[in-house]
Coordinates of C-alpha atoms in Angstrom, one line a residue:
M24 CA -9.9 1.5 28.1
C25 CA -11.8 3.4 25.5
G26 CA -12.4 4.5 22.0
F27 CA -12.2 7.9 20.6
A28 CA -12.5 9.9 17.3
G29 CA -12.2 13.5 16.2
F30 CA -10.9 16.0 13.7
T31 CA -9.5 19.5 13.5
N32 CA -11.0 22.7 12.1
P33 CA -14.7 21.9 12.0
L34 CA -16.5 24.4 9.8
S35 CA -19.5 24.8 12.1
K36 CA -21.0 23.3 15.2
V37 CA -23.8 21.6 13.3
Q38 CA -21.5 20.1 10.7
G39 CA -19.0 19.2 13.4
E40 CA -21.5 17.3 15.5
S41 CA -22.8 15.5 12.5
I42 CA -19.4 14.3 11.4
L43 CA -18.4 13.4 14.9
N44 CA -21.5 11.3 15.5
K45 CA -20.9 9.3 12.3
M46 CA -17.3 8.7 13.3
L47 CA -18.2 7.6 16.8
D48 CA -21.0 5.2 15.8
P49 CA -18.7 2.3 14.6
I50 CA -16.6 2.3 17.8
K51 CA -19.3 2.3 20.5
H52 CA -18.3 -1.2 21.5
R53 CA -14.9 0.2 22.8
G54 CA -16.7 2.2 25.6
P55 CA -20.0 0.8 26.7
D56 CA -20.1 2.7 30.0
S57 CA -20.3 6.3 29.0
N58 CA -19.7 8.8 26.2
C59 CA -19.0 12.4 25.8
F60 CA -17.9 14.9 23.1
Y61 CA -16.5 18.4 22.9
L62 CA -16.4 20.8 20.0
N63 CA -15.0 24.3 19.3
D64 CA -13.9 26.1 16.2
K65 CA -10.5 24.4 16.3
I66 CA -11.2 20.8 17.2
A67 CA -13.9 18.2 17.6
M68 CA -13.4 15.3 20.0
G69 CA -15.6 12.4 21.0
H70 CA -15.0 9.5 23.5
Y71 CA -16.6 6.2 24.5
R72 CA -15.4 4.9 27.9
L73 CA -14.9 1.5 29.4
S74 CA -14.5 2.5 33.1
I75 CA -11.6 0.6 34.8
I76 CA -9.9 3.2 37.1
D77 CA -11.7 5.8 39.2
L78 CA -15.2 4.9 37.9
E79 CA -16.6 8.3 38.9
G80 CA -13.7 10.3 37.6
G81 CA -11.6 9.8 34.4
K82 CA -14.1 11.5 32.1
Q83 CA -13.0 12.5 28.6
P84 CA -12.3 14.5 26.6
R85 CA -10.0 16.3 29.1
I86 CA -10.2 20.0 28.6
D87 CA -8.2 22.8 30.2
K88 CA -10.1 25.9 29.1
E89 CA -7.6 28.3 30.8
N90 CA -4.5 27.0 28.9
H91 CA -6.4 25.5 26.0
H92 CA -5.1 21.9 26.2
H93 CA -7.2 19.0 25.1
L94 CA -6.7 15.2 25.5
L95 CA -8.3 12.0 24.1
Y96 CA -6.7 8.9 25.5
N97 CA -7.3 5.1 25.3
G98 CA -5.5 2.6 27.5
E99 CA -3.8 2.3 30.9
I100 CA -0.8 4.0 32.5
Y101 CA 0.8 1.6 34.9
G102 CA 2.3 3.0 38.1
Y103 CA 0.2 6.1 37.7
K104 CA -0.1 6.5 41.4
N105 CA 3.6 7.1 41.7
H106 CA 3.4 9.7 38.9
A107 CA 0.5 11.3 40.8
K108 CA 2.7 11.7 43.9
I109 CA 5.4 13.4 41.8
L110 CA 2.8 15.8 40.4
N111 CA 1.4 16.5 43.9
G112 CA 4.9 17.1 45.2
Q113 CA 5.3 19.9 42.6
G114 CA 2.1 21.6 43.7
I115 CA 0.0 20.3 40.8
I116 CA -3.6 19.6 41.9
L117 CA -5.3 16.6 40.3
E118 CA -9.0 16.8 39.7
D119 CA -9.6 13.1 40.3
N120 CA -7.7 9.8 41.0
S121 CA -7.6 8.4 37.4
D122 CA -4.6 7.7 35.3
T123 CA -6.3 9.9 32.6
E124 CA -5.8 12.9 34.9
V125 CA -2.2 12.0 35.7
L126 CA -1.5 11.7 31.9
F127 CA -3.2 15.0 31.2
Q128 CA -1.4 17.0 33.9
S129 CA 2.0 15.4 32.9
L130 CA 1.5 16.4 29.3
K131 CA 0.6 19.9 30.3
H132 CA 3.4 20.5 32.8
F133 CA 6.3 18.3 31.4
G134 CA 5.5 18.3 27.7
V135 CA 4.7 15.4 25.4
E136 CA 8.2 14.1 24.8
E137 CA 9.2 14.2 28.5
T138 CA 6.0 12.5 29.5
L139 CA 6.5 9.6 27.1
K140 CA 9.9 9.0 28.6
K141 CA 8.4 8.7 32.1
I142 CA 5.3 6.6 31.5
D143 CA 4.8 2.9 31.1
G144 CA 1.6 1.5 29.7
M145 CA -0.6 0.5 26.8
F146 CA -2.1 3.6 25.2
S147 CA -2.8 5.8 22.3
F148 CA -3.6 9.5 22.7
V149 CA -4.2 12.7 20.9
F150 CA -3.1 15.9 22.7
Y151 CA -4.0 19.3 21.2
E152 CA -2.4 22.6 22.3
S153 CA -4.7 25.3 21.0
K154 CA -2.4 28.3 21.5
S155 CA 0.4 26.8 19.3
D156 CA -2.1 24.9 17.1
S157 CA -0.1 21.7 17.7
L158 CA -1.7 18.3 17.5
W159 CA 0.3 15.4 18.9
L160 CA -0.5 11.7 18.2
A161 CA 1.3 8.9 20.1
R162 CA 1.1 5.2 20.5
D163 CA 2.6 2.8 23.1
P164 CA 6.0 1.2 22.5
M165 CA 4.7 -2.2 21.2
G166 CA 1.4 -1.1 19.6
E167 CA -1.1 -2.6 22.1
K168 CA -3.6 0.2 21.4
P169 CA -4.5 1.4 17.9
L170 CA -4.5 4.9 16.4
Y171 CA -5.4 5.9 12.8
Y172 CA -5.2 9.2 11.1
A173 CA -5.7 11.0 7.8
I174 CA -5.0 14.5 6.6
N175 CA -7.0 16.4 4.0
N176 CA -7.7 20.1 3.2
N177 CA -6.1 21.4 6.4
K178 CA -8.1 18.9 8.5
V179 CA -6.6 16.1 10.5
F180 CA -8.9 13.1 11.3
F181 CA -8.1 10.6 13.9
S182 CA -9.7 7.6 15.6
S183 CA -9.1 4.4 17.5
E184 CA -10.3 2.3 14.6
L185 CA -10.1 2.6 10.8
S186 CA -13.9 2.2 10.5
S187 CA -14.4 5.7 12.0
L188 CA -12.4 7.3 9.2
A189 CA -14.2 5.2 6.6
T190 CA -17.4 7.1 7.5
C191 CA -15.7 10.4 6.2
S192 CA -15.6 9.5 2.5
N193 CA -17.2 12.8 1.6
L194 CA -14.3 14.6 3.4
L195 CA -11.4 12.2 2.8
S196 CA -10.1 11.0 -0.5
F197 CA -9.5 7.2 -0.2
S198 CA -9.9 4.0 -2.1
I199 CA -8.8 0.4 -1.7
D200 CA -5.0 0.4 -1.6
E201 CA -3.8 -2.3 -4.1
N202 CA -0.3 -2.4 -2.6
S203 CA -1.9 -3.2 0.8
I204 CA -3.9 -6.0 -0.7
M205 CA -0.6 -7.6 -1.8
S206 CA 1.0 -7.1 1.6
Y207 CA -2.0 -8.7 3.3
L208 CA -2.0 -11.7 1.0
N209 CA 1.7 -12.2 1.8
L210 CA 1.5 -11.7 5.6
D211 CA -2.1 -12.2 6.9
Y212 CA -2.2 -8.5 7.8
I213 CA -1.1 -5.1 6.5
P214 CA 2.2 -4.0 8.0
K215 CA 4.0 -0.7 8.7
D216 CA 1.9 2.5 8.7
K217 CA -0.4 1.4 5.7
T218 CA -4.0 0.4 5.9
I219 CA -6.4 -1.2 3.4
L220 CA -7.5 2.3 2.5
S221 CA -5.1 4.6 0.7
G222 CA -4.7 8.0 2.4
I223 CA -5.4 6.6 5.9
Q224 CA -2.5 5.6 8.0
K225 CA -1.6 4.0 11.3
V226 CA 0.5 5.6 14.0
L227 CA 3.3 3.1 14.4
P228 CA 4.2 1.5 17.8
G229 CA 6.5 3.8 19.7
E230 CA 5.9 6.7 17.3
L231 CA 5.1 10.3 18.1
I232 CA 3.6 12.5 15.4
K233 CA 3.3 16.3 15.6
I234 CA 1.1 18.3 13.2
Q235 CA 1.4 22.0 13.4
K236 CA 0.0 24.5 11.0
G237 CA 0.0 22.0 8.1
N238 CA 3.5 20.7 8.8
I239 CA 3.9 17.1 10.0
S240 CA 6.9 15.6 11.8
K241 CA 7.4 12.1 12.9
K242 CA 9.9 10.4 15.3
F243 CA 10.2 7.3 17.4
Y244 CA 10.3 8.0 21.1
Y245 CA 10.9 4.3 21.6
K246 CA 12.5 1.7 19.4
I247 CA 13.8 -1.8 19.9
D248 CA 17.6 -2.0 19.9
F249 CA 19.4 -5.4 20.2
N250 CA 22.9 -4.0 19.7
F251 CA 23.9 -3.8 23.3
K252 CA 24.0 -7.1 25.3
T253 CA 24.8 -7.3 29.0
S254 CA 27.2 -9.7 30.6
I255 CA 25.1 -11.6 33.1
N256 CA 25.2 -15.1 34.5
K257 CA 22.2 -17.5 34.2
Y258 CA 21.2 -17.3 37.8
D259 CA 21.2 -13.5 38.0
A260 CA 19.3 -13.4 34.7
I261 CA 16.6 -15.8 36.1
S262 CA 16.5 -13.8 39.4
Q263 CA 16.1 -10.5 37.4
M264 CA 13.4 -12.0 35.2
D265 CA 11.5 -13.2 38.3
E266 CA 11.7 -9.7 39.9
L267 CA 10.7 -7.8 36.7
L268 CA 7.7 -10.1 35.9
S269 CA 6.5 -10.1 39.5
H270 CA 6.5 -6.3 39.6
S271 CA 4.9 -6.0 36.1
V272 CA 2.0 -8.3 37.1
K273 CA 1.5 -6.5 40.4
E274 CA 1.2 -3.2 38.6
R275 CA -1.3 -4.6 36.1
L276 CA -3.6 -6.0 38.9
I277 CA -4.6 -2.5 39.9
A278 CA -8.2 -1.9 38.9
D279 CA -11.5 -0.8 40.4
V280 CA -13.4 -3.6 38.7
P281 CA -13.2 -7.4 38.8
L282 CA -10.1 -8.9 37.2
G283 CA -9.0 -12.4 35.9
I284 CA -6.5 -14.2 33.7
F285 CA -6.5 -15.8 30.3
L286 CA -4.9 -19.2 30.9
S287 CA -3.9 -21.6 28.1
G288 CA -1.6 -23.9 30.0
G289 CA 1.4 -22.6 28.1
I290 CA 4.5 -21.3 29.8
D291 CA 3.7 -17.6 29.3
S292 CA 0.1 -17.5 30.6
S293 CA 1.0 -20.0 33.4
L294 CA 3.8 -17.7 34.7
I295 CA 1.3 -14.7 34.7
A296 CA -1.1 -16.9 36.6
Y297 CA 1.5 -17.7 39.2
Y298 CA 2.4 -14.1 40.0
A299 CA -1.3 -13.0 39.8
K300 CA -2.2 -15.6 42.4
K301 CA 0.7 -14.4 44.5
F302 CA -0.8 -10.9 44.8
K303 CA -4.5 -11.6 44.4
N304 CA -5.5 -14.8 46.1
N305 CA -9.1 -15.0 44.8
I306 CA -8.3 -14.4 41.1
K307 CA -10.0 -16.6 38.5
S308 CA -8.7 -17.9 35.2
Y309 CA -10.5 -18.5 31.9
T310 CA -9.8 -21.2 29.3
I311 CA -11.0 -22.4 25.9
K312 CA -11.7 -26.1 25.4
M313 CA -11.6 -27.3 21.7
N314 CA -13.5 -30.3 20.5
N315 CA -10.4 -31.6 18.6
D316 CA -7.6 -33.0 20.8
S317 CA -4.8 -31.8 18.6
Y318 CA -6.0 -28.2 19.1
D319 CA -7.1 -28.4 22.7
E320 CA -4.9 -27.2 25.6
S321 CA -7.5 -27.1 28.3
S322 CA -6.0 -30.1 30.2
Y323 CA -2.8 -28.2 30.7
A324 CA -4.6 -25.1 31.9
K325 CA -6.5 -27.3 34.4
L326 CA -3.2 -28.7 35.6
V327 CA -1.7 -25.2 36.2
A328 CA -4.9 -23.9 37.8
N329 CA -5.0 -26.9 40.2
S330 CA -1.3 -26.6 41.1
L331 CA -1.8 -22.9 41.9
G332 CA -5.1 -23.2 43.6
I333 CA -6.9 -21.0 41.0
E334 CA -10.6 -21.5 40.1
N335 CA -10.5 -22.1 36.3
K336 CA -13.5 -21.5 34.2
V337 CA -13.7 -23.4 30.8
A338 CA -15.6 -22.3 27.7
E339 CA -16.5 -25.0 25.1
F340 CA -15.5 -23.9 21.6
D341 CA -17.6 -26.0 19.2
D342 CA -18.8 -25.4 15.6
E343 CA -21.7 -23.3 16.8
A344 CA -19.5 -21.0 18.8
I345 CA -17.1 -20.6 15.9
I346 CA -20.0 -19.5 13.6
S347 CA -21.5 -17.3 16.3
S348 CA -18.1 -15.5 16.8
L349 CA -17.6 -15.1 13.1
D350 CA -21.0 -13.5 12.7
I351 CA -19.9 -10.7 15.0
I352 CA -16.3 -10.4 13.9
E353 CA -17.4 -9.9 10.2
K354 CA -19.6 -7.0 11.2
K355 CA -17.1 -5.2 13.3
L356 CA -13.5 -5.9 12.1
D357 CA -12.0 -2.7 10.8
E358 CA -9.0 -4.1 8.9
P359 CA -8.4 -7.4 7.1
L360 CA -6.8 -9.9 9.4
S361 CA -6.8 -13.6 8.4
D362 CA -5.6 -15.0 11.7
P363 CA -8.5 -17.3 12.6
S364 CA -7.5 -17.4 16.3
I365 CA -9.4 -14.1 16.6
L366 CA -12.5 -16.3 16.8
P367 CA -11.6 -18.3 20.0
T368 CA -10.1 -15.1 21.4
F369 CA -13.4 -13.4 20.9
L370 CA -15.3 -16.3 22.5
L371 CA -12.9 -16.3 25.5
S372 CA -13.3 -12.6 25.9
K373 CA -17.0 -12.9 25.8
F374 CA -16.9 -15.7 28.3
A375 CA -14.6 -13.9 30.7
K376 CA -16.6 -10.7 30.5
E377 CA -19.5 -12.4 32.2
E378 CA -17.5 -12.2 35.4
V379 CA -14.7 -9.7 35.0
K380 CA -13.9 -6.5 33.2
V381 CA -10.1 -6.9 33.0
V382 CA -7.8 -9.9 32.2
L383 CA -4.1 -10.5 32.1
S384 CA -2.5 -12.4 29.2
G385 CA 0.9 -13.8 28.3
D386 CA 1.2 -11.9 24.9
G387 CA 4.6 -10.7 23.9
A388 CA 6.8 -13.3 25.5
D389 CA 7.3 -15.3 22.3
E390 CA 8.5 -12.2 20.4
L391 CA 10.8 -11.0 23.2
F392 CA 12.3 -14.4 24.2
C393 CA 12.4 -16.3 20.9
G394 CA 9.4 -18.5 21.7
Y395 CA 7.9 -19.4 18.3
A396 CA 8.6 -22.8 16.7
P397 CA 10.7 -21.3 13.8
F398 CA 13.3 -20.2 16.3
K399 CA 14.1 -23.9 16.9
A400 CA 15.1 -24.1 13.2
I401 CA 17.3 -21.1 13.3
N402 CA 20.5 -23.1 12.8
Y403 CA 19.1 -24.6 9.6
L404 CA 18.0 -21.5 7.9
K405 CA 21.3 -20.8 6.2
F406 CA 21.3 -24.3 4.8
L407 CA 17.7 -24.0 3.6
S408 CA 18.6 -20.7 1.9
L409 CA 21.1 -22.6 -0.3
I410 CA 18.5 -25.1 -1.6
P411 CA 17.3 -23.9 -5.1
K412 CA 14.0 -22.2 -5.1
V413 CA 12.8 -24.6 -7.8
V414 CA 13.2 -27.5 -5.4
G415 CA 11.0 -25.8 -2.8
D416 CA 8.4 -25.0 -5.5
K417 CA 8.2 -28.6 -6.6
I418 CA 7.9 -29.9 -3.0
S419 CA 5.2 -27.4 -2.2
L420 CA 3.3 -28.2 -5.4
Y421 CA 3.6 -31.9 -4.8
T422 CA 2.2 -31.6 -1.2
E423 CA -0.8 -29.7 -2.7
K424 CA -1.8 -32.8 -4.7
F425 CA -2.5 -35.0 -1.6
A426 CA -5.2 -34.8 1.1
S427 CA -4.0 -34.2 4.7
K428 CA -5.4 -34.6 8.2
D429 CA -6.9 -31.5 9.8
N430 CA -4.6 -31.6 12.8
Y431 CA -2.6 -28.8 14.4
M432 CA 0.7 -28.4 12.6
S433 CA 0.6 -31.8 10.8
Y434 CA 3.8 -32.9 9.1
H435 CA 2.1 -32.4 5.7
F436 CA 1.2 -28.9 6.6
L437 CA 4.7 -28.1 7.9
L438 CA 6.4 -29.5 4.8
K439 CA 4.1 -27.6 2.5
H440 CA 4.9 -24.3 4.1
V441 CA 8.5 -24.7 5.1
S442 CA 9.4 -25.6 1.4
R443 CA 8.2 -22.2 0.4
G444 CA 11.2 -20.7 2.0
F445 CA 13.9 -22.7 0.2
G446 CA 16.4 -20.5 -1.6
W447 CA 15.3 -17.3 0.1
P448 CA 17.2 -15.1 2.6
N449 CA 17.3 -16.7 6.0
Y450 CA 15.5 -13.8 7.7
Q451 CA 12.7 -13.9 5.1
Q452 CA 12.0 -17.7 5.2
V453 CA 10.0 -17.7 8.4
F454 CA 7.5 -15.2 7.1
R455 CA 7.2 -17.2 3.9
W456 CA 6.3 -20.2 6.0
M457 CA 3.6 -18.3 7.7
S458 CA 2.3 -16.6 4.5
P459 CA -1.4 -17.4 3.7
L460 CA -0.6 -17.4 -0.1
S461 CA 2.5 -18.6 -1.8
D462 CA 4.0 -16.8 -4.8
R463 CA 2.4 -19.4 -7.0
D464 CA -1.0 -18.9 -5.3
I465 CA -0.8 -15.1 -6.0
N466 CA 0.2 -15.6 -9.6
S467 CA -2.7 -18.1 -10.0
L468 CA -5.5 -16.6 -8.0
L469 CA -5.2 -13.0 -8.9
N470 CA -6.3 -11.5 -12.2
K471 CA -3.3 -11.1 -14.6
D472 CA -4.0 -7.4 -15.2
F473 CA -3.6 -6.8 -11.5
I474 CA -0.3 -8.6 -11.1
N475 CA 1.5 -7.7 -14.4
D476 CA 3.7 -5.3 -12.6
Y477 CA 4.0 -7.4 -9.5
E478 CA 7.3 -9.3 -8.9
P479 CA 7.2 -11.5 -5.8
R480 CA 10.9 -11.2 -4.8
K481 CA 10.8 -7.4 -5.0
K482 CA 7.6 -7.2 -3.0
W483 CA 9.0 -9.4 -0.3
D484 CA 12.1 -7.4 -0.1
E485 CA 10.0 -4.3 0.4
L486 CA 7.9 -6.0 3.1
I487 CA 10.6 -7.6 5.1
F488 CA 13.4 -5.1 5.0
I489 CA 16.4 -5.9 7.1
E490 CA 19.3 -3.7 5.9
E491 CA 19.4 -1.6 9.1
N492 CA 19.7 -4.8 11.2
I493 CA 22.2 -6.6 9.1
K494 CA 24.9 -6.6 11.8
L495 CA 22.6 -8.3 14.3
K496 CA 22.8 -12.0 15.1
L497 CA 20.0 -14.0 13.4
P498 CA 17.9 -14.6 16.6
D499 CA 17.8 -10.8 17.2
V500 CA 17.0 -10.1 13.5
L501 CA 14.0 -12.5 13.7
S502 CA 12.9 -11.2 17.1
K503 CA 12.9 -7.7 15.8
L504 CA 10.9 -8.7 12.7
F505 CA 8.4 -10.5 14.8
I506 CA 8.2 -7.4 17.1
D507 CA 7.9 -4.9 14.2
Y508 CA 5.5 -6.9 12.1
Y509 CA 3.7 -9.9 13.7
L510 CA 3.2 -8.6 17.2
P511 CA 1.4 -5.3 16.6
N512 CA -0.3 -6.1 13.3
D513 CA -1.5 -9.7 14.2
I514 CA -1.3 -10.6 17.8
L515 CA -2.1 -7.3 19.5
T516 CA -4.6 -6.3 16.9
K517 CA -6.4 -9.6 17.3
V518 CA -6.5 -9.3 21.1
D519 CA -7.5 -5.6 21.1
R520 CA -10.4 -6.1 18.7
A521 CA -11.7 -9.4 20.1
S522 CA -11.6 -8.1 23.7
M523 CA -13.0 -4.6 22.9
Y524 CA -15.9 -6.0 21.0
N525 CA -16.9 -7.5 24.3
G526 CA -16.1 -4.5 26.5
L527 CA -13.1 -6.3 28.1
E528 CA -9.7 -4.9 28.8
V529 CA -6.6 -7.2 28.2
R530 CA -3.3 -6.3 29.9
S531 CA 0.1 -7.9 28.9
P532 CA 2.7 -7.9 31.7
F533 CA 5.5 -9.1 29.4
L534 CA 5.2 -5.8 27.5
S535 CA 6.3 -3.6 30.4
K536 CA 9.1 -1.2 29.5
S537 CA 11.4 -2.8 32.1
I538 CA 10.9 -6.3 30.5
L539 CA 11.4 -4.8 27.0
T540 CA 14.7 -3.3 28.0
F541 CA 15.8 -6.5 29.8
S542 CA 14.9 -8.7 26.8
Q543 CA 16.9 -6.6 24.4
K544 CA 20.0 -6.7 26.5
L545 CA 19.7 -10.3 27.4
P546 CA 22.3 -12.6 25.7
N547 CA 20.8 -14.9 23.1
K548 CA 22.1 -18.0 24.9
Y549 CA 19.4 -17.3 27.6
K550 CA 16.7 -17.2 24.9
L551 CA 17.7 -20.2 22.8
A552 CA 19.7 -23.0 24.4
N553 CA 20.0 -26.7 23.7
N554 CA 17.3 -26.5 21.1
Q555 CA 15.0 -24.9 23.7
T556 CA 13.0 -21.8 23.0
K557 CA 12.4 -19.2 25.8
F558 CA 15.2 -20.7 27.8
I559 CA 15.1 -18.2 30.7
L560 CA 11.3 -18.5 31.0
R561 CA 11.5 -22.3 31.1
Q562 CA 14.2 -22.1 33.8
L563 CA 12.0 -19.7 35.8
A564 CA 8.9 -21.9 35.2
D565 CA 10.8 -25.0 36.3
K566 CA 11.1 -23.5 39.8
I567 CA 7.4 -22.6 40.3
L568 CA 5.3 -24.6 37.9
P569 CA 4.7 -28.3 37.1
K570 CA 7.5 -29.9 35.1
S571 CA 5.1 -30.8 32.2
I572 CA 4.4 -27.1 31.8
S573 CA 8.0 -25.8 31.9
T574 CA 9.0 -28.4 29.2
R575 CA 6.0 -27.9 26.9
K576 CA 6.6 -27.0 23.3
K577 CA 4.8 -24.0 21.8
H578 CA 1.2 -24.5 20.9
G579 CA -0.6 -21.8 19.0
F580 CA -4.2 -20.7 19.7
A581 CA -5.7 -22.5 16.6
I582 CA -9.0 -23.9 15.5
P583 CA -9.9 -26.8 13.1
L584 CA -10.5 -24.3 10.2
A585 CA -9.9 -26.7 7.4
R586 CA -12.7 -29.0 8.6
M587 CA -15.0 -26.1 9.2
I588 CA -14.6 -24.8 5.6
R589 CA -15.5 -28.3 4.3
G590 CA -18.4 -28.4 6.7
P591 CA -20.6 -25.8 8.4
L592 CA -18.7 -22.8 6.8
K593 CA -18.7 -24.3 3.3
E594 CA -21.7 -22.6 1.8
R595 CA -20.9 -19.3 3.4
V596 CA -17.3 -19.3 2.1
E597 CA -18.4 -20.4 -1.4
D598 CA -21.1 -17.8 -1.7
T599 CA -18.6 -15.1 -0.7
L600 CA -15.6 -16.0 -2.8
L601 CA -17.6 -16.8 -5.9
S602 CA -19.5 -13.6 -5.8
S603 CA -18.6 -10.6 -8.0
S604 CA -20.3 -8.1 -5.7
Y605 CA -17.5 -7.4 -3.3
P606 CA -15.2 -4.4 -3.6
V607 CA -12.1 -6.6 -4.1
S608 CA -13.6 -9.4 -6.2
K609 CA -12.4 -7.8 -9.4
Y610 CA -8.8 -8.6 -8.4
F611 CA -9.4 -12.3 -8.3
D612 CA -9.9 -15.0 -11.0
R613 CA -13.3 -16.5 -10.1
S614 CA -12.6 -19.8 -11.9
K615 CA -9.3 -20.3 -10.0
L616 CA -11.1 -19.5 -6.7
E617 CA -13.7 -22.2 -7.6
N618 CA -10.9 -24.8 -8.2
L619 CA -9.3 -23.7 -4.9
I620 CA -12.5 -24.4 -3.0
K621 CA -13.3 -27.7 -4.9
N622 CA -9.8 -29.0 -4.1
H623 CA -10.2 -28.2 -0.5
S624 CA -13.5 -30.1 -0.4
K625 CA -11.6 -33.1 -1.7
G626 CA -9.1 -33.0 1.2
I627 CA -6.4 -30.7 -0.1
D628 CA -5.6 -28.2 2.7
N629 CA -6.3 -24.8 1.2
R630 CA -7.6 -23.3 4.4
K631 CA -5.0 -20.4 4.6
P632 CA -5.6 -18.9 1.1
I633 CA -9.3 -19.4 1.3
W634 CA -9.6 -17.8 4.7
A635 CA -7.3 -14.9 3.8
I636 CA -9.4 -14.0 0.8
Y637 CA -12.7 -14.6 2.6
M638 CA -11.7 -12.2 5.4
L639 CA -10.5 -9.6 2.8
Y640 CA -13.8 -9.8 1.0
K641 CA -15.9 -9.4 4.2
N642 CA -13.8 -6.6 5.6
T643 CA -13.7 -4.4 2.5
E644 CA -17.4 -4.9 2.1
R645 CA -17.9 -3.5 5.6
L646 CA -15.7 -0.5 5.0
A647 CA -17.6 0.2 1.7
K648 CA -20.9 0.2 3.5
L649 CA -19.6 2.6 6.1
S650 CA -18.4 5.0 3.5

């Protein structure tokens, strides 16, 4: 697990080293164990390493001076030992026992596209073939590991984080992307290949980009496809799920450093804990305890740990811990993300890192097996789409006039957000429920000059585009949207940043290629059945975990944010949102923001718009300082 940065065609060694050092500085946290860089007249490459496999080997950048191949790589290749045997069998000598060497030799001898077909893992890499002047950029199928790039004046810049590229303002032409601001305010994150900075892009999950002599070509070497369902009975499906998950966990337990589990007490992490214990008897788990019962899941985690005989370590997440986590996140976060669960994820990562260097998590199961709460409402979406939008607007407006309790998913909170989706296409409603700002919020809080050409319906249709999947059943449509949007841009980004800021690697067994393929072909009746989400996982859990775990409803990783904004974060938030010194403050109406904060202090729950705007202010301020 690492961080890297680089660019092509450095003008001189002195200039190249200067640029590279600036690019690497913001991502030191991704590789606290060692660093190295390489520079010639065609490419500059720098790398910070978090050593997990073959601690003495695995050094990067990987350079083959004879054939002029170069590799920068971040991540893990699972099952790499089997690939090593194949390479050895073909007479290929490996320099060390790392997965980095296996990837490098595979790319050299089999080519980039063939290698991507063979490997399973979480990764991003840049592979440069000097003789053909070909630069390849690739990212894992689900987007577990990030990769950013920009092209200007025959130079290609690339890095594991946007912050690296922000340091190149004298070489790259970029500014705040106003369309991305709108996307962020609608979704909590910036989707697709865009970033908050115009001219700087993300490599998409499962995407392969080739840049050769100024020409750029893009293709997806992996893409989710729900069009082909298998005919399988329930018992065979459960048996296959058991076998696949067992194998995936076993592969992800391979490490030359201490390893543990993130355990929430939900079905997903509890299943991971069961299989991990099966293969590694002394494994430990790590859990967060909240000081508000409606947010706290630690009692369920304790139940699972006791039933499996796992030592469970618990971190207390109080107001002081929230503020401490926020202090660091604000200074490091490279793209705006308004999911506040990055704070407890950061604390949990910091807590686990005291004893281990790698943890397993249950991420991905909700997207692949219809686990989120909105999937339970799937049979009602068509009816809700028939309710006039004006009714939803009035209900939403009415709920905003009354104070509410700061409890996890209170009825008041649910009614306020679900009503936003009334009258809109069924596949779009769920994302409107989750949106930090309603259309009315956007029209009210942003300056009129900025939104004159902005039309909410058009923007949403551009964001959540479904034409290519129109023949799919609604569960598959929503799953694909969650996989394409929410999983890589929210969940996996949050986990990557929160863990890497602490020098911790997080592995997600549910995101193995074999489980991805299985989930796509699995009939929907084994995902949603009898008003149960994740039906097949519940059936499997029922055989091996306590009944109270297998029947639990989904509980998100949330914090009492509304109360915090009224209390210990109040002054901090007010000082930020009411300041005119931030790069994006010009887009917002200060008087409207002041009313938003005042109403929240009176008990009206405005946590989502306040937090989204706060994180946007802080993030763009950081990027401006870097540039």
